[in-house]
Amino acid sequence: SKGKATNEPSERFVFEFPLFRLVASPRGARLATVHMGSRHVRLWDLEGRALGQLDIGGNGTVVPQAAAFSPDGARLATGVKELRVADGTTGAELARVEIATKAEINDVVWREDGLFVTALTPKTIVLVHVDPSSFAKRTVYEHKREPGMPGSPLLDGAIGWMAVSGEARLLCLDLATGKTVRHELGDRFEGDVSLEGVAREGLWVRAQHGLVRPLHLLDRATLATLRTWEESSPGSTWHAPGGSGFFTEQSDEEGEAHVVWHDERGQERMRFGHPDVPGLAERLATLAKARANKESLSDLVHEARHETQAIAFAGDMTVLASEWAIAVRGRDGSLCAITTG
């Protein structure tokens, strides 16, 4: 049953296209997944039962970069060139909102006072505030994309969107006023600085220091360095909304890859294996044959076994997803459900 570990986890979450994005509802009752090559955003419960899906149109070659549940989990917002709002359980479409001409949605955050959407045009970054009841656009802020500024600003419900340029400059935008604040970080860090994530404890950035790129936690308001976590050969880093700390990819002495959950001080809390299931190679072989997939089977198996794509906190559960598998684990790390496409 939900939230309890079983000796033989149920194989659910059955899907036919590689997973690209994963988000959990605030109370952890439902998950939404976006898949490469699919025109549908799918909805699940934590036991892997399919609840519904939202048709976002197109042919599946362009997929949403973000999705967000409403604070009560009743609705879901996502989209590519226009925002689509759907029932958070069935996927039935409720509304469409045009964001901006020639813009593609980059990020979505849903707060009590509305939906906030960032979108990118060839020359600008657009922030739109959408009324949560009428779905009418309240305010639209548009800012010119600066030279050297990466094309993927991060959006956070408390601060706004932000990005770090190649010249170690952090650009923040206030959701209420639309005003921007630039922070020069070049005098504090060597080389390029990359924004890794926004969390309730602060901003996580990586900065080059000799041959390593330590992870720094910066205060949200002052950007003062609160903590530094050094790692000789850092792998991937993830930050899951709804929780504290961060996840990194680590390899043990035998070369086996793990996902490690660290608290906000950088101390290891728990270690997970990457999502994997028995018989995965055989299933992928069947799927590749059925779809006339030109990609080699070895590449598919490697991605499914060794590359976690997304992590989400769902209540007391931690959900890890690779391109072809999803694993739901309890507070103690026990496996509660697992699946493969």
XYZ file of C-alpha atoms in Angstrom:
341
model
C 0.000 0.000 0.000
C 0.972 3.639 -0.337
C 4.012 4.648 1.645
C 4.880 1.129 2.775
C 7.781 -0.883 1.451
C 7.104 -4.255 -0.157
C 9.415 -7.181 -0.783
C 8.343 -7.276 -4.441
C 7.693 -3.697 -5.574
C 4.871 -3.333 -8.058
C 5.904 -2.612 -11.634
C 3.721 0.332 -12.595
C 4.277 3.745 -14.268
C 4.269 1.963 -17.654
C 5.295 4.375 -20.432
C 6.558 4.038 -24.001
C 8.644 7.205 -24.414
C 11.792 8.240 -22.494
C 11.112 10.441 -19.465
C 12.272 14.064 -19.627
C 10.665 15.869 -16.635
C 9.093 14.809 -13.336
C 7.172 16.954 -10.815
C 5.221 16.071 -7.654
C 2.118 17.739 -6.249
C 2.749 19.784 -3.056
C 1.098 17.186 -0.815
C 2.791 14.306 -2.588
C -0.345 12.531 -3.790
C 0.352 12.741 -7.532
C 3.173 12.915 -10.065
C 3.311 14.423 -13.543
C 5.792 13.238 -16.179
C 6.883 14.729 -19.503
C 8.290 12.372 -22.149
C 10.528 12.959 -25.169
C 8.703 12.189 -28.404
C 5.275 12.237 -26.758
C 2.605 14.939 -27.038
C 1.122 13.999 -23.648
C 1.933 15.016 -20.062
C 0.938 12.039 -17.914
C -0.442 11.932 -14.362
C 0.153 9.131 -11.817
C -0.435 8.270 -8.199
C 2.534 7.201 -6.062
C 1.767 3.531 -6.609
C 2.259 4.001 -10.333
C -1.344 3.903 -11.472
C -2.075 6.065 -14.518
C -4.641 8.741 -13.620
C -4.922 10.756 -16.817
C -3.014 12.767 -19.375
C -2.939 16.210 -20.998
C -2.534 16.533 -24.759
C -0.186 19.482 -25.372
C -0.448 19.216 -29.155
C 2.329 19.064 -31.711
C 4.130 15.914 -32.785
C 6.236 15.326 -29.671
C 9.449 16.823 -31.062
C 9.149 19.855 -28.733
C 8.195 19.072 -25.139
C 7.469 21.297 -22.113
C 10.517 22.478 -20.183
C 8.493 22.805 -16.961
C 5.266 21.877 -15.201
C 3.781 22.849 -11.836
C 0.873 21.759 -9.656
C -1.310 24.325 -7.893
C -0.734 24.655 -4.110
C -3.679 22.304 -3.425
C -2.617 19.884 -6.182
C -5.983 20.196 -7.936
C -4.596 21.694 -11.153
C -1.512 21.375 -13.327
C 0.110 24.037 -15.521
C 2.505 23.305 -18.393
C 3.017 24.122 -22.049
C 5.453 25.004 -24.819
C 4.325 28.110 -26.725
C 1.178 28.683 -24.683
C 0.352 27.862 -21.071
C -2.126 25.027 -20.618
C -3.940 24.498 -17.331
C -5.472 21.088 -16.638
C -7.237 19.131 -13.916
C -4.492 17.760 -11.659
C -6.003 14.272 -11.570
C -7.608 13.609 -14.946
C -5.530 15.854 -17.192
C -8.674 17.411 -18.663
C -7.791 20.820 -20.123
C -9.296 23.798 -18.290
C -7.694 26.846 -19.930
C -5.085 28.119 -22.386
C -3.071 31.308 -21.977
C -0.957 32.883 -24.724
C 2.295 34.037 -23.104
C 4.168 36.077 -25.723
C 4.779 36.164 -29.481
C 7.523 33.784 -30.640
C 8.221 32.734 -27.040
C 8.745 29.268 -25.593
C 7.929 28.609 -21.934
C 11.022 28.031 -19.825
C 9.722 27.667 -16.247
C 6.458 27.690 -14.267
C 5.810 28.341 -10.562
C 2.325 28.240 -8.996
C 1.771 30.214 -5.770
C -1.353 31.142 -3.813
C -1.451 34.532 -5.551
C -1.106 33.197 -9.057
C 0.912 31.512 -11.752
C 4.310 32.872 -12.724
C 5.724 31.870 -16.103
C 9.067 32.660 -17.726
C 9.434 32.388 -21.492
C 12.295 33.017 -23.911
C 12.206 34.818 -27.227
C 15.271 35.193 -29.466
C 16.074 38.546 -27.822
C 14.198 38.750 -24.511
C 13.236 36.994 -21.299
C 9.542 37.386 -20.490
C 7.911 37.020 -17.053
C 4.108 36.709 -16.959
C 1.867 36.741 -13.870
C -1.392 34.849 -14.513
C -4.502 35.153 -12.314
C -5.178 31.727 -10.713
C -8.973 32.101 -10.991
C -9.649 33.735 -14.351
C -6.331 32.742 -15.971
C -6.070 36.278 -17.338
C -2.609 37.827 -17.576
C -2.112 40.330 -14.746
C 1.315 41.698 -15.563
C 3.981 41.102 -18.184
C 7.642 42.057 -17.700
C 10.073 41.807 -20.588
C 13.852 42.145 -20.338
C 16.517 42.090 -23.005
C 18.737 39.019 -22.927
C 22.235 40.172 -22.045
C 25.397 38.958 -23.810
C 26.813 35.912 -22.077
C 23.588 35.278 -20.139
C 22.533 31.613 -20.330
C 19.188 30.875 -21.886
C 17.587 29.057 -18.956
C 16.628 31.347 -16.058
C 15.479 29.627 -12.874
C 12.136 30.671 -11.419
C 11.403 30.530 -7.687
C 8.187 31.443 -5.910
C 9.914 33.535 -3.265
C 12.574 35.448 -5.211
C 11.823 35.392 -8.949
C 13.836 34.194 -11.911
C 17.578 34.469 -11.990
C 20.524 33.496 -14.161
C 24.317 33.595 -13.978
C 26.348 34.890 -16.912
C 29.716 33.672 -18.060
C 31.183 36.818 -16.520
C 30.031 35.704 -13.031
C 27.064 38.052 -12.866
C 23.848 37.021 -11.116
C 20.659 38.660 -12.357
C 17.590 38.540 -10.067
C 14.065 39.761 -10.739
C 11.443 40.641 -8.121
C 8.093 38.990 -8.919
C 6.071 41.832 -7.399
C 7.728 44.785 -9.118
C 9.534 43.366 -12.126
C 12.686 45.228 -11.102
C 16.026 43.566 -11.683
C 19.094 43.513 -9.467
C 22.532 42.616 -10.755
C 25.122 41.088 -8.464
C 28.744 40.961 -9.546
C 30.400 37.780 -8.274
C 33.679 37.961 -10.161
C 35.577 39.387 -7.188
C 34.568 36.396 -5.035
C 34.972 33.412 -7.361
C 37.465 32.334 -9.971
C 36.263 31.801 -13.539
C 32.707 31.054 -14.548
C 29.942 30.699 -11.970
C 26.880 28.549 -12.654
C 23.592 28.674 -10.784
C 22.808 25.073 -9.786
C 19.527 25.546 -7.955
C 17.191 27.620 -5.843
C 16.107 26.155 -2.495
C 14.472 27.410 0.671
C 17.854 27.607 2.405
C 19.426 29.759 -0.319
C 21.029 29.705 -3.757
C 23.383 26.938 -4.804
C 26.188 27.882 -7.208
C 29.292 26.166 -8.519
C 32.461 28.169 -9.094
C 35.781 27.143 -10.591
C 38.595 26.939 -8.031
C 41.751 25.471 -9.513
C 40.918 21.989 -10.785
C 37.677 21.632 -8.821
C 34.263 23.320 -8.821
C 33.056 23.537 -5.196
C 29.357 23.945 -4.453
C 28.485 27.140 -2.535
C 25.319 27.993 -0.635
C 24.590 31.737 -0.836
C 22.188 33.737 1.306
C 19.076 34.663 -0.705
C 19.106 38.345 0.277
C 22.774 39.278 0.676
C 24.433 36.542 -1.438
C 26.954 36.053 1.351
C 28.512 32.582 1.322
C 26.863 30.475 4.018
C 28.596 27.167 3.328
C 30.993 25.603 0.841
C 30.922 21.946 -0.088
C 34.111 20.794 -1.799
C 34.291 17.816 -4.074
C 37.273 16.754 -6.134
C 35.278 15.461 -9.117
C 31.673 16.657 -8.909
C 29.027 14.856 -10.945
C 25.460 15.897 -11.545
C 23.665 18.015 -8.931
C 19.896 18.128 -8.347
C 17.652 20.171 -6.108
C 14.176 18.821 -5.428
C 11.425 21.349 -4.565
C 9.725 20.677 -1.264
C 12.812 19.371 0.511
C 16.077 20.665 1.919
C 19.660 20.060 0.906
C 20.719 18.683 -2.464
C 21.495 15.474 -4.355
C 24.730 14.557 -6.107
C 25.884 11.650 -8.216
C 28.740 9.706 -6.603
C 30.654 6.529 -7.434
C 31.871 4.076 -4.811
C 35.215 2.209 -4.770
C 33.781 -0.486 -7.073
C 32.730 2.150 -9.595
C 29.004 1.727 -8.860
C 27.094 4.985 -9.290
C 24.752 6.252 -6.551
C 22.549 9.247 -5.915
C 23.458 10.808 -2.546
C 21.117 13.069 -0.569
C 22.997 15.743 1.432
C 21.488 18.030 4.044
C 21.893 21.813 3.829
C 25.306 21.501 5.533
C 26.540 19.077 2.893
C 26.434 16.021 5.199
C 25.301 12.759 3.608
C 21.749 11.832 4.647
C 20.994 8.841 2.468
C 22.343 6.953 -0.546
C 20.160 5.565 -3.337
C 20.862 3.364 -6.316
C 19.864 4.715 -9.697
C 16.406 3.603 -10.895
C 16.701 0.120 -12.374
C 14.504 -2.967 -12.735
C 15.100 -6.673 -13.462
C 14.762 -7.595 -17.130
C 15.230 -4.004 -18.283
C 17.543 -4.926 -21.170
C 15.012 -7.397 -22.575
C 12.168 -4.909 -22.310
C 14.161 -2.163 -24.000
C 15.150 -4.556 -26.776
C 11.484 -5.305 -27.420
C 10.592 -1.625 -27.330
C 13.459 -0.645 -29.654
C 12.413 -3.315 -32.152
C 8.764 -2.303 -32.044
C 9.602 1.357 -32.641
C 12.400 0.663 -35.141
C 14.644 2.632 -32.841
C 18.031 3.339 -34.441
C 19.664 4.007 -31.092
C 21.791 1.104 -29.907
C 20.445 -1.106 -27.130
C 23.628 -0.634 -25.082
C 23.090 3.134 -25.035
C 19.489 2.707 -23.897
C 20.469 0.339 -21.103
C 23.311 2.629 -19.972
C 20.965 5.608 -19.731
C 18.342 3.645 -17.847
C 20.774 2.159 -15.359
C 23.185 5.022 -14.729
C 21.609 8.406 -15.427
C 19.056 9.886 -13.058
C 17.152 12.576 -14.941
C 14.960 14.044 -12.205
C 14.254 13.858 -8.458
C 11.132 14.969 -6.576
C 9.916 14.906 -2.978
C 6.371 13.562 -2.701
C 5.327 13.829 0.945
C 7.527 11.382 2.844
C 8.614 9.706 -0.372
C 11.569 10.414 -2.659
C 11.010 9.783 -6.376
C 14.003 9.186 -8.654
C 13.573 8.923 -12.409
C 15.879 7.976 -15.262
C 14.862 8.017 -18.904
C 13.306 4.569 -18.672
C 12.621 3.871 -15.019
C 10.996 5.455 -11.945
C 11.712 4.420 -8.350
C 9.682 5.575 -5.335
C 11.504 5.241 -2.008
C 10.348 5.730 1.566
C 11.890 7.955 4.243
C 14.234 5.106 5.219
C 15.272 4.467 1.608
C 13.150 1.352 1.209
C 11.827 0.674 -2.289
C 8.052 1.130 -2.524
C 7.419 1.048 -6.267
C 9.503 0.724 -9.417
C 8.805 0.608 -13.087
C 10.119 0.574 -16.614
C 8.679 1.702 -19.892
